[in-house]
């Protein structure tokens, strides 16, 4: 029995690495007395600090995630009392996500952890043949040029007697 995923199962391996990294950062937050805080909240906090209240669409663009992911993260953060959703004074159809006083009070801890995580990532990168961030950016750009679905479709060979595409 193996402790790590099959290296040929790239998606599983990526999720495993993310779980290892995020899991340990979550443990740091727990040790700091912030058990409800998640690593995925920090980019949102940073974006809201830089930009002020944002719609979910604008927040997604600022953080670099899908609208759905930004919406889910904002909902989790609202349940933790870290953000509010309020009507946009310029467009009643939109709601704005903004930081709460609770989130602002946690900023020194959040920023200290962010700096420590960045330093730890730099240390990890030094052990790798290529910095992980650089590699992931290259992967995202390559998949942006040609979606993975197209790559799989070009390589797919249906079994004999199987359905034709």
Tab-separated table of N, CA and C in Angstrom:
chain	number	residue	atom	x	y	z
A	1	UNK	N	0.844	-1.188	0.000
A	1	UNK	CA	0.000	0.000	0.000
A	1	UNK	C	0.883	1.243	0.000
A	2	UNK	N	0.478	2.251	-0.733
A	2	UNK	CA	1.234	3.468	-0.941
A	2	UNK	C	0.705	4.618	-0.102
A	3	UNK	N	1.596	5.534	0.299
A	3	UNK	CA	1.169	6.738	1.026
A	3	UNK	C	0.900	7.907	0.092
A	4	UNK	N	1.349	7.805	-1.157
A	4	UNK	CA	1.164	8.892	-2.114
A	4	UNK	C	0.360	8.383	-3.300
A	5	UNK	N	-0.309	9.303	-4.004
A	5	UNK	CA	-1.117	8.895	-5.149
A	5	UNK	C	-0.248	8.368	-6.298
A	6	UNK	N	-0.886	7.635	-7.169
A	6	UNK	CA	-0.247	7.153	-8.390
A	6	UNK	C	0.259	8.368	-9.171
A	7	UNK	N	1.556	8.434	-9.491
A	7	UNK	CA	2.089	9.604	-10.193
A	7	UNK	C	1.471	9.818	-11.568
A	8	UNK	N	0.883	8.787	-12.156
A	8	UNK	CA	0.224	8.946	-13.454
A	8	UNK	C	-1.134	9.628	-13.308
A	9	UNK	N	-1.689	9.646	-12.113
A	9	UNK	CA	-2.980	10.294	-11.851
A	9	UNK	C	-2.705	11.742	-11.456
A	10	UNK	N	-2.436	12.581	-12.453
A	10	UNK	CA	-1.974	13.947	-12.209
A	10	UNK	C	-2.957	14.751	-11.365
A	11	UNK	N	-4.250	14.650	-11.655
A	11	UNK	CA	-5.239	15.396	-10.876
A	11	UNK	C	-5.219	15.002	-9.413
A	12	UNK	N	-5.106	13.716	-9.160
A	12	UNK	CA	-5.046	13.228	-7.782
A	12	UNK	C	-3.780	13.719	-7.100
A	13	UNK	N	-2.670	13.701	-7.812
A	13	UNK	CA	-1.403	14.171	-7.265
A	13	UNK	C	-1.459	15.671	-6.949
A	14	UNK	N	-2.047	16.458	-7.847
A	14	UNK	CA	-2.192	17.899	-7.590
A	14	UNK	C	-3.044	18.149	-6.348
A	15	UNK	N	-4.164	17.436	-6.237
A	15	UNK	CA	-5.028	17.594	-5.057
A	15	UNK	C	-4.293	17.178	-3.788
A	16	UNK	N	-3.504	16.117	-3.878
A	16	UNK	CA	-2.740	15.639	-2.724
A	16	UNK	C	-1.742	16.705	-2.263
A	17	UNK	N	-1.001	17.290	-3.197
A	17	UNK	CA	-0.036	18.335	-2.844
A	17	UNK	C	-0.769	19.538	-2.238
A	18	UNK	N	-1.878	19.937	-2.837
A	18	UNK	CA	-2.653	21.053	-2.290
A	18	UNK	C	-3.142	20.749	-0.880
A	19	UNK	N	-3.618	19.527	-0.660
A	19	UNK	CA	-4.070	19.134	0.681
A	19	UNK	C	-2.925	19.180	1.687
A	20	UNK	N	-1.737	18.735	1.268
A	20	UNK	CA	-0.581	18.790	2.165
A	20	UNK	C	-0.240	20.232	2.536
A	21	UNK	N	-0.171	21.098	1.547
A	21	UNK	CA	0.197	22.496	1.799
A	21	UNK	C	-0.899	23.221	2.587
A	22	UNK	N	-2.133	23.181	2.089
A	22	UNK	CA	-3.231	23.879	2.762
A	22	UNK	C	-3.520	23.296	4.133
A	23	UNK	N	-3.393	21.976	4.258
A	23	UNK	CA	-3.643	21.343	5.556
A	23	UNK	C	-2.694	21.852	6.623
A	24	UNK	N	-1.422	21.990	6.257
A	24	UNK	CA	-0.458	22.484	7.239
A	24	UNK	C	-0.663	23.960	7.549
A	25	UNK	N	-1.031	24.756	6.550
A	25	UNK	CA	-1.307	26.173	6.813
A	25	UNK	C	-2.543	26.293	7.703
A	26	UNK	N	-3.536	25.454	7.466
A	26	UNK	CA	-4.730	25.456	8.330
A	26	UNK	C	-4.355	25.125	9.775
A	27	UNK	N	-3.424	24.182	9.956
A	27	UNK	CA	-2.976	23.831	11.306
A	27	UNK	C	-2.296	25.024	11.981
A	28	UNK	N	-1.549	25.801	11.215
A	28	UNK	CA	-0.916	27.006	11.775
A	28	UNK	C	-1.996	27.962	12.264
A	29	UNK	N	-3.044	28.157	11.457
A	29	UNK	CA	-4.142	29.038	11.886
A	29	UNK	C	-4.807	28.499	13.152
A	30	UNK	N	-5.020	27.197	13.214
A	30	UNK	CA	-5.605	26.603	14.427
A	30	UNK	C	-4.728	26.880	15.636
A	31	UNK	N	-3.420	26.692	15.475
A	31	UNK	CA	-2.480	26.944	16.567
A	31	UNK	C	-2.481	28.419	16.989
A	32	UNK	N	-2.839	29.312	16.055
A	32	UNK	CA	-2.905	30.740	16.349
A	32	UNK	C	-4.272	31.151	16.915
A	33	UNK	N	-5.139	30.169	17.139
A	33	UNK	CA	-6.457	30.466	17.697
A	33	UNK	C	-7.484	30.878	16.661
A	34	UNK	N	-7.242	30.521	15.386
A	34	UNK	CA	-8.174	30.863	14.310
A	34	UNK	C	-8.643	29.598	13.582
A	35	UNK	N	-9.358	28.713	14.279
A	35	UNK	CA	-9.731	27.437	13.650
A	35	UNK	C	-10.685	27.585	12.465
A	36	UNK	N	-11.425	28.698	12.368
A	36	UNK	CA	-12.381	28.864	11.269
A	36	UNK	C	-11.756	29.509	10.039
A	37	UNK	N	-10.527	29.981	10.171
A	37	UNK	CA	-9.863	30.660	9.052
A	37	UNK	C	-9.229	29.630	8.120
A	38	UNK	N	-9.403	29.809	6.817
A	38	UNK	CA	-8.880	28.888	5.812
A	38	UNK	C	-7.844	29.595	4.945
A	39	UNK	N	-6.844	28.868	4.462
A	39	UNK	CA	-5.839	29.481	3.589
A	39	UNK	C	-6.446	30.166	2.364
A	40	UNK	N	-7.546	29.627	1.852
A	40	UNK	CA	-8.162	30.222	0.659
A	40	UNK	C	-8.775	31.589	0.940
A	41	UNK	N	-8.896	31.969	2.222
A	41	UNK	CA	-9.443	33.281	2.567
A	41	UNK	C	-8.428	34.399	2.348
A	42	UNK	N	-7.153	34.102	2.492
A	42	UNK	CA	-6.140	35.161	2.457
A	42	UNK	C	-6.100	35.945	1.145
A	43	UNK	N	-6.153	35.306	-0.025
A	43	UNK	CA	-6.178	36.110	-1.249
A	43	UNK	C	-7.401	37.032	-1.326
A	44	UNK	N	-8.532	36.575	-0.786
A	44	UNK	CA	-9.743	37.400	-0.763
A	44	UNK	C	-9.533	38.595	0.162
A	45	UNK	N	-8.998	38.342	1.347
A	45	UNK	CA	-8.720	39.433	2.286
A	45	UNK	C	-7.783	40.444	1.640
A	46	UNK	N	-6.735	39.966	1.002
A	46	UNK	CA	-5.764	40.861	0.364
A	46	UNK	C	-6.411	41.686	-0.750
A	47	UNK	N	-7.276	41.061	-1.544
A	47	UNK	CA	-7.957	41.779	-2.624
A	47	UNK	C	-8.900	42.839	-2.068
A	48	UNK	N	-9.645	42.488	-1.021
A	48	UNK	CA	-10.588	43.447	-0.440
A	48	UNK	C	-9.851	44.594	0.251
A	49	UNK	N	-8.694	44.314	0.824
A	49	UNK	CA	-7.891	45.392	1.410
A	49	UNK	C	-7.406	46.346	0.333
A	50	UNK	N	-6.972	45.792	-0.787
A	50	UNK	CA	-6.424	46.613	-1.866
A	50	UNK	C	-7.497	47.384	-2.628
A	51	UNK	N	-8.655	46.741	-2.852
A	51	UNK	CA	-9.674	47.312	-3.729
A	51	UNK	C	-10.884	47.892	-2.998
A	52	UNK	N	-11.092	47.483	-1.761
A	52	UNK	CA	-12.330	47.836	-1.081
A	52	UNK	C	-13.401	46.826	-1.444
A	53	UNK	N	-14.648	47.064	-1.039
A	53	UNK	CA	-15.717	46.101	-1.334
A	53	UNK	C	-15.831	45.831	-2.838
A	54	UNK	N	-16.047	44.574	-3.179
A	54	UNK	CA	-16.132	44.148	-4.577
A	54	UNK	C	-17.329	43.236	-4.789
A	55	UNK	N	-17.850	43.249	-6.013
A	55	UNK	CA	-18.861	42.253	-6.379
A	55	UNK	C	-18.153	40.905	-6.455
A	56	UNK	N	-18.913	39.836	-6.416
A	56	UNK	CA	-18.317	38.499	-6.505
A	56	UNK	C	-17.576	38.350	-7.832
A	57	UNK	N	-18.132	38.876	-8.893
A	57	UNK	CA	-17.479	38.789	-10.210
A	57	UNK	C	-16.123	39.493	-10.173
A	58	UNK	N	-16.089	40.711	-9.625
A	58	UNK	CA	-14.832	41.462	-9.545
A	58	UNK	C	-13.852	40.799	-8.579
A	59	UNK	N	-14.383	40.230	-7.511
A	59	UNK	CA	-13.539	39.517	-6.553
A	59	UNK	C	-12.897	38.295	-7.220
A	60	UNK	N	-13.682	37.561	-8.004
A	60	UNK	CA	-13.154	36.398	-8.718
A	60	UNK	C	-12.011	36.813	-9.645
A	61	UNK	N	-12.199	37.909	-10.361
A	61	UNK	CA	-11.157	38.388	-11.274
A	61	UNK	C	-9.917	38.830	-10.498
A	62	UNK	N	-10.114	39.506	-9.378
A	62	UNK	CA	-8.983	39.996	-8.586
A	62	UNK	C	-8.166	38.858	-7.991
A	63	UNK	N	-8.838	37.777	-7.619
A	63	UNK	CA	-8.168	36.652	-6.970
A	63	UNK	C	-7.677	35.626	-7.999
A	64	UNK	N	-8.308	35.616	-9.187
A	64	UNK	CA	-7.913	34.667	-10.221
A	64	UNK	C	-8.563	33.313	-10.090
A	65	UNK	N	-9.832	33.314	-9.664
A	65	UNK	CA	-10.595	32.072	-9.541
A	65	UNK	C	-11.905	32.225	-10.304
A	66	UNK	N	-12.677	31.149	-10.401
A	66	UNK	CA	-13.974	31.217	-11.070
A	66	UNK	C	-14.975	31.988	-10.206
A	67	UNK	N	-16.034	32.439	-10.836
A	67	UNK	CA	-17.110	33.124	-10.110
A	67	UNK	C	-17.668	32.205	-9.026
A	68	UNK	N	-17.859	30.933	-9.368
A	68	UNK	CA	-18.396	29.968	-8.412
A	68	UNK	C	-17.475	29.817	-7.202
A	69	UNK	N	-16.168	29.697	-7.441
A	69	UNK	CA	-15.212	29.551	-6.335
A	69	UNK	C	-15.211	30.795	-5.456
A	70	UNK	N	-15.252	31.973	-6.066
A	70	UNK	CA	-15.274	33.216	-5.289
A	70	UNK	C	-16.552	33.317	-4.470
A	71	UNK	N	-17.674	32.920	-5.057
A	71	UNK	CA	-18.951	32.950	-4.358
A	71	UNK	C	-18.947	32.004	-3.158
A	72	UNK	N	-18.431	30.789	-3.366
A	72	UNK	CA	-18.368	29.810	-2.275
A	72	UNK	C	-17.445	30.287	-1.153
A	73	UNK	N	-16.292	30.845	-1.528
A	73	UNK	CA	-15.351	31.336	-0.514
A	73	UNK	C	-15.964	32.493	0.258
A	74	UNK	N	-16.608	33.420	-0.447
A	74	UNK	CA	-17.246	34.557	0.228
A	74	UNK	C	-18.345	34.077	1.181
A	75	UNK	N	-19.087	33.049	0.790
A	75	UNK	CA	-20.139	32.503	1.664
A	75	UNK	C	-19.523	31.884	2.917
A	76	UNK	N	-18.424	31.134	2.748
A	76	UNK	CA	-17.733	30.551	3.908
A	76	UNK	C	-17.214	31.659	4.831
A	77	UNK	N	-16.659	32.695	4.228
A	77	UNK	CA	-16.117	33.796	5.022
A	77	UNK	C	-17.229	34.545	5.755
A	78	UNK	N	-18.398	34.656	5.129
A	78	UNK	CA	-19.531	35.314	5.779
A	78	UNK	C	-19.982	34.497	6.987
A	79	UNK	N	-20.020	33.165	6.831
A	79	UNK	CA	-20.402	32.307	7.961
A	79	UNK	C	-19.404	32.442	9.114
A	80	UNK	N	-18.146	32.713	8.786
A	80	UNK	CA	-17.113	32.879	9.819
A	80	UNK	C	-17.085	34.311	10.360
A	81	UNK	N	-17.962	35.172	9.827
A	81	UNK	CA	-18.025	36.562	10.303
A	81	UNK	C	-16.918	37.452	9.774
A	82	UNK	N	-16.305	37.069	8.655
A	82	UNK	CA	-15.169	37.821	8.126
A	82	UNK	C	-15.537	38.792	7.013
A	83	UNK	N	-16.653	38.536	6.324
A	83	UNK	CA	-17.119	39.454	5.282
A	83	UNK	C	-18.620	39.649	5.414
A	84	UNK	N	-19.063	40.738	4.827
A	84	UNK	CA	-20.492	41.002	4.721
A	84	UNK	C	-20.844	41.089	3.247
A	85	UNK	N	-22.116	40.891	2.953
A	85	UNK	CA	-22.651	41.090	1.612
A	85	UNK	C	-23.659	42.233	1.744
A	86	UNK	N	-23.429	43.306	0.999
A	86	UNK	CA	-24.332	44.451	1.082
A	86	UNK	C	-24.703	44.922	-0.314
A	87	UNK	N	-25.846	45.605	-0.447
A	87	UNK	CA	-26.260	46.080	-1.776
A	87	UNK	C	-25.250	47.101	-2.324
A	88	UNK	N	-25.022	47.026	-3.625
A	88	UNK	CA	-24.161	47.988	-4.304
A	88	UNK	C	-24.951	49.286	-4.471
A	89	UNK	N	-24.466	50.404	-3.948
A	89	UNK	CA	-25.224	51.653	-4.068
A	89	UNK	C	-25.376	52.130	-5.514
A	90	UNK	N	-24.522	51.634	-6.425
A	90	UNK	CA	-24.593	52.048	-7.826
A	90	UNK	C	-25.410	51.105	-8.697
A	91	UNK	N	-25.676	49.900	-8.203
A	91	UNK	CA	-26.421	48.910	-8.973
A	91	UNK	C	-27.125	47.973	-7.999
A	92	UNK	N	-28.411	48.173	-7.811
A	92	UNK	CA	-29.182	47.423	-6.819
A	92	UNK	C	-29.209	45.920	-7.103
A	93	UNK	N	-28.877	45.513	-8.333
A	93	UNK	CA	-28.883	44.092	-8.668
A	93	UNK	C	-27.651	43.375	-8.131
A	94	UNK	N	-26.619	44.144	-7.823
A	94	UNK	CA	-25.363	43.540	-7.365
A	94	UNK	C	-25.217	43.679	-5.854
A	95	UNK	N	-24.471	42.724	-5.296
A	95	UNK	CA	-24.130	42.792	-3.884
A	95	UNK	C	-22.620	42.870	-3.786
A	96	UNK	N	-22.152	43.617	-2.814
A	96	UNK	CA	-20.720	43.801	-2.616
A	96	UNK	C	-20.241	43.009	-1.410
A	97	UNK	N	-19.067	42.441	-1.542
A	97	UNK	CA	-18.421	41.706	-0.464
A	97	UNK	C	-17.415	42.659	0.166
A	98	UNK	N	-17.505	42.816	1.482
A	98	UNK	CA	-16.579	43.703	2.191
A	98	UNK	C	-16.120	43.064	3.496
A	99	UNK	N	-14.964	43.499	3.955
A	99	UNK	CA	-14.413	42.977	5.211
A	99	UNK	C	-15.187	43.492	6.412
A	100	UNK	N	-15.313	42.653	7.425
A	100	UNK	CA	-15.964	43.038	8.674
A	100	UNK	C	-14.908	43.587	9.642
A	101	UNK	N	-15.343	44.244	10.699
A	101	UNK	CA	-14.388	44.657	11.741
A	101	UNK	C	-13.627	43.463	12.324
A	102	UNK	N	-14.280	42.295	12.422
A	102	UNK	CA	-13.604	41.095	12.921
A	102	UNK	C	-12.423	40.745	12.024
A	103	UNK	N	-12.626	40.772	10.712
A	103	UNK	CA	-11.539	40.457	9.776
A	103	UNK	C	-10.420	41.478	9.902
A	104	UNK	N	-10.776	42.737	10.019
A	104	UNK	CA	-9.749	43.797	10.137
A	104	UNK	C	-8.945	43.633	11.429
A	105	UNK	N	-9.591	43.178	12.474
A	105	UNK	CA	-8.882	42.962	13.744
A	105	UNK	C	-7.891	41.799	13.637
A	106	UNK	N	-8.166	40.863	12.737
A	106	UNK	CA	-7.292	39.704	12.560
A	106	UNK	C	-6.137	39.971	11.586
A	107	UNK	N	-6.121	41.145	10.964
A	107	UNK	CA	-5.123	41.424	9.930
A	107	UNK	C	-3.680	41.211	10.379
A	108	UNK	N	-3.280	41.625	11.581
A	108	UNK	CA	-1.884	41.361	11.956
A	108	UNK	C	-1.534	39.869	11.934
A	109	UNK	N	-2.430	39.017	12.422
A	109	UNK	CA	-2.184	37.578	12.397
A	109	UNK	C	-2.186	37.039	10.966
A	110	UNK	N	-3.149	37.489	10.167
A	110	UNK	CA	-3.263	37.021	8.784
A	110	UNK	C	-2.023	37.429	7.993
A	111	UNK	N	-1.597	38.668	8.151
A	111	UNK	CA	-0.432	39.146	7.405
A	111	UNK	C	0.846	38.454	7.864
A	112	UNK	N	0.984	38.202	9.154
A	112	UNK	CA	2.176	37.499	9.654
A	112	UNK	C	2.217	36.074	9.098
A	113	UNK	N	1.069	35.410	9.060
A	113	UNK	CA	1.025	34.060	8.511
A	113	UNK	C	1.320	34.085	7.019
A	114	UNK	N	0.790	35.077	6.308
A	114	UNK	CA	1.025	35.184	4.859
A	114	UNK	C	2.530	35.320	4.589
A	115	UNK	N	3.203	36.162	5.365
A	115	UNK	CA	4.649	36.339	5.202
A	115	UNK	C	5.396	35.044	5.516
A	116	UNK	N	4.983	34.356	6.576
A	116	UNK	CA	5.631	33.091	6.941
A	116	UNK	C	5.397	32.036	5.865
A	117	UNK	N	4.195	31.985	5.307
A	117	UNK	CA	3.896	31.033	4.239
A	117	UNK	C	4.729	31.347	2.999
A	118	UNK	N	4.868	32.612	2.671
A	118	UNK	CA	5.686	33.007	1.517
A	118	UNK	C	7.145	32.596	1.728
A	119	UNK	N	7.660	32.788	2.936
A	119	UNK	CA	9.042	32.395	3.238
A	119	UNK	C	9.196	30.865	3.163
A	120	UNK	N	8.221	30.146	3.696
A	120	UNK	CA	8.272	28.686	3.648
A	120	UNK	C	8.187	28.195	2.202
A	121	UNK	N	7.382	28.869	1.377
A	121	UNK	CA	7.271	28.471	-0.036
A	121	UNK	C	8.594	28.723	-0.751
A	122	UNK	N	9.257	29.822	-0.445
A	122	UNK	CA	10.561	30.103	-1.052
A	122	UNK	C	11.576	29.031	-0.653
A	123	UNK	N	11.520	28.588	0.599
A	123	UNK	CA	12.408	27.523	1.061
A	123	UNK	C	12.112	26.212	0.329
A	124	UNK	N	10.823	25.893	0.181
A	124	UNK	CA	10.441	24.687	-0.549
A	124	UNK	C	10.881	24.786	-2.005
A	125	UNK	N	10.651	25.936	-2.628
A	125	UNK	CA	11.050	26.134	-4.022
A	125	UNK	C	12.542	25.887	-4.220
A	126	UNK	N	13.351	26.267	-3.235
A	126	UNK	CA	14.801	26.084	-3.331
A	126	UNK	C	15.179	24.605	-3.371
A	127	UNK	N	14.319	23.743	-2.850
A	127	UNK	CA	14.573	22.298	-2.861
A	127	UNK	C	14.119	21.630	-4.154
A	128	UNK	N	13.337	22.332	-4.939
A	128	UNK	CA	12.762	21.747	-6.146
A	128	UNK	C	13.631	22.046	-7.371
A	129	UNK	N	13.463	21.253	-8.406
A	129	UNK	CA	14.217	21.485	-9.638
A	129	UNK	C	13.747	22.742	-10.358
A	130	UNK	N	12.530	23.182	-10.039
A	130	UNK	CA	11.942	24.386	-10.624
A	130	UNK	C	10.949	24.928	-9.609
A	131	UNK	N	10.909	26.248	-9.379
A	131	UNK	CA	9.932	26.773	-8.410
A	131	UNK	C	8.505	26.344	-8.760
A	132	UNK	N	7.784	25.855	-7.771
A	132	UNK	CA	6.432	25.343	-7.978
A	132	UNK	C	5.521	26.395	-8.601
A	133	UNK	N	5.598	27.627	-8.125
A	133	UNK	CA	4.747	28.694	-8.668
A	133	UNK	C	5.019	28.891	-10.147
A	134	UNK	N	6.291	28.877	-10.516
A	134	UNK	CA	6.669	29.046	-11.920
A	134	UNK	C	6.118	27.902	-12.769
A	135	UNK	N	6.247	26.687	-12.268
A	135	UNK	CA	5.749	25.523	-12.992
A	135	UNK	C	4.236	25.585	-13.161
A	136	UNK	N	3.529	25.918	-12.074
A	136	UNK	CA	2.062	25.986	-12.151
A	136	UNK	C	1.611	27.088	-13.107
A	137	UNK	N	2.321	28.206	-13.129
A	137	UNK	CA	1.990	29.291	-14.065
A	137	UNK	C	2.182	28.807	-15.506
A	138	UNK	N	3.271	28.070	-15.756
A	138	UNK	CA	3.514	27.518	-17.093
A	138	UNK	C	2.408	26.558	-17.495
A	139	UNK	N	1.986	25.706	-16.563
A	139	UNK	CA	0.909	24.756	-16.850
A	139	UNK	C	-0.369	25.514	-17.203
A	140	UNK	N	-0.706	26.526	-16.408
A	140	UNK	CA	-1.928	27.312	-16.664
A	140	UNK	C	-1.867	27.989	-18.036
A	141	UNK	N	-0.710	28.532	-18.390
A	141	UNK	CA	-0.564	29.183	-19.692
A	141	UNK	C	-0.692	28.171	-20.833
A	142	UNK	N	-0.064	26.991	-20.679
A	142	UNK	CA	-0.135	25.961	-21.727
A	142	UNK	C	-1.567	25.473	-21.911
A	143	UNK	N	-2.276	25.258	-20.815
A	143	UNK	CA	-3.665	24.807	-20.903
A	143	UNK	C	-4.552	25.930	-21.442
A	144	UNK	N	-4.164	27.176	-21.175
A	144	UNK	CA	-4.886	28.307	-21.765
A	144	UNK	C	-4.724	28.354	-23.278
A	145	UNK	N	-3.540	27.999	-23.754
A	145	UNK	CA	-3.297	27.979	-25.205
A	145	UNK	C	-4.045	26.834	-25.874
A	146	UNK	N	-4.040	25.664	-25.244
A	146	UNK	CA	-4.765	24.509	-25.767
A	146	UNK	C	-5.377	23.775	-24.586
A	147	UNK	N	-6.701	23.854	-24.436
A	147	UNK	CA	-7.357	23.205	-23.299
A	147	UNK	C	-7.007	21.722	-23.209
A	148	UNK	N	-6.956	21.238	-21.990
A	148	UNK	CA	-6.600	19.841	-21.749
A	148	UNK	C	-7.591	18.906	-22.418
A	149	UNK	N	-8.871	19.302	-22.455
A	149	UNK	CA	-9.913	18.506	-23.117
A	149	UNK	C	-9.525	18.247	-24.568
A	150	UNK	N	-9.002	19.273	-25.259
A	150	UNK	CA	-8.578	19.104	-26.649
A	150	UNK	C	-7.386	18.150	-26.735
A	151	UNK	N	-6.473	18.251	-25.796
A	151	UNK	CA	-5.297	17.377	-25.790
A	151	UNK	C	-5.721	15.917	-25.576
A	152	UNK	N	-6.667	15.710	-24.644
A	152	UNK	CA	-7.162	14.357	-24.397
A	152	UNK	C	-7.890	13.853	-25.640
A	153	UNK	N	-8.721	14.687	-26.229
A	153	UNK	CA	-9.465	14.297	-27.431
A	153	UNK	C	-8.545	13.915	-28.572
A	154	UNK	N	-7.443	14.641	-28.745
A	154	UNK	CA	-6.495	14.341	-29.821
A	154	UNK	C	-5.774	13.018	-29.569
A	155	UNK	N	-5.577	12.667	-28.303
A	155	UNK	CA	-4.848	11.443	-27.967
A	155	UNK	C	-5.761	10.235	-27.809
A	156	UNK	N	-7.062	10.473	-27.680
A	156	UNK	CA	-7.995	9.382	-27.383
A	156	UNK	C	-8.151	8.446	-28.571
A	157	UNK	N	-8.038	7.173	-28.300
A	157	UNK	CA	-8.272	6.131	-29.293
A	157	UNK	C	-9.322	5.200	-28.705
A	158	UNK	N	-10.549	5.236	-29.221
A	158	UNK	CA	-11.600	4.381	-28.644
A	158	UNK	C	-11.247	2.914	-28.804
A	159	UNK	N	-11.667	2.122	-27.838
A	159	UNK	CA	-11.417	0.679	-27.973
A	159	UNK	C	-12.161	0.129	-29.179
A	160	UNK	N	-11.638	-0.923	-29.753
A	160	UNK	CA	-12.313	-1.541	-30.913
A	160	UNK	C	-13.706	-1.975	-30.529
A	161	UNK	N	-14.641	-1.644	-31.368
A	161	UNK	CA	-16.011	-2.027	-31.106
A	161	UNK	C	-16.725	-1.075	-30.161
A	162	UNK	N	-15.992	-0.089	-29.643
A	162	UNK	CA	-16.597	0.875	-28.724
A	162	UNK	C	-17.320	1.968	-29.495
A	163	UNK	N	-17.946	2.891	-28.784
A	163	UNK	CA	-18.670	3.966	-29.449
A	163	UNK	C	-17.718	4.858	-30.242
A	164	UNK	N	-18.187	5.332	-31.375
A	164	UNK	CA	-17.398	6.239	-32.210
A	164	UNK	C	-17.715	7.666	-31.822
A	165	UNK	N	-16.714	8.506	-32.004
A	165	UNK	CA	-16.899	9.928	-31.661
A	165	UNK	C	-17.089	10.744	-32.893
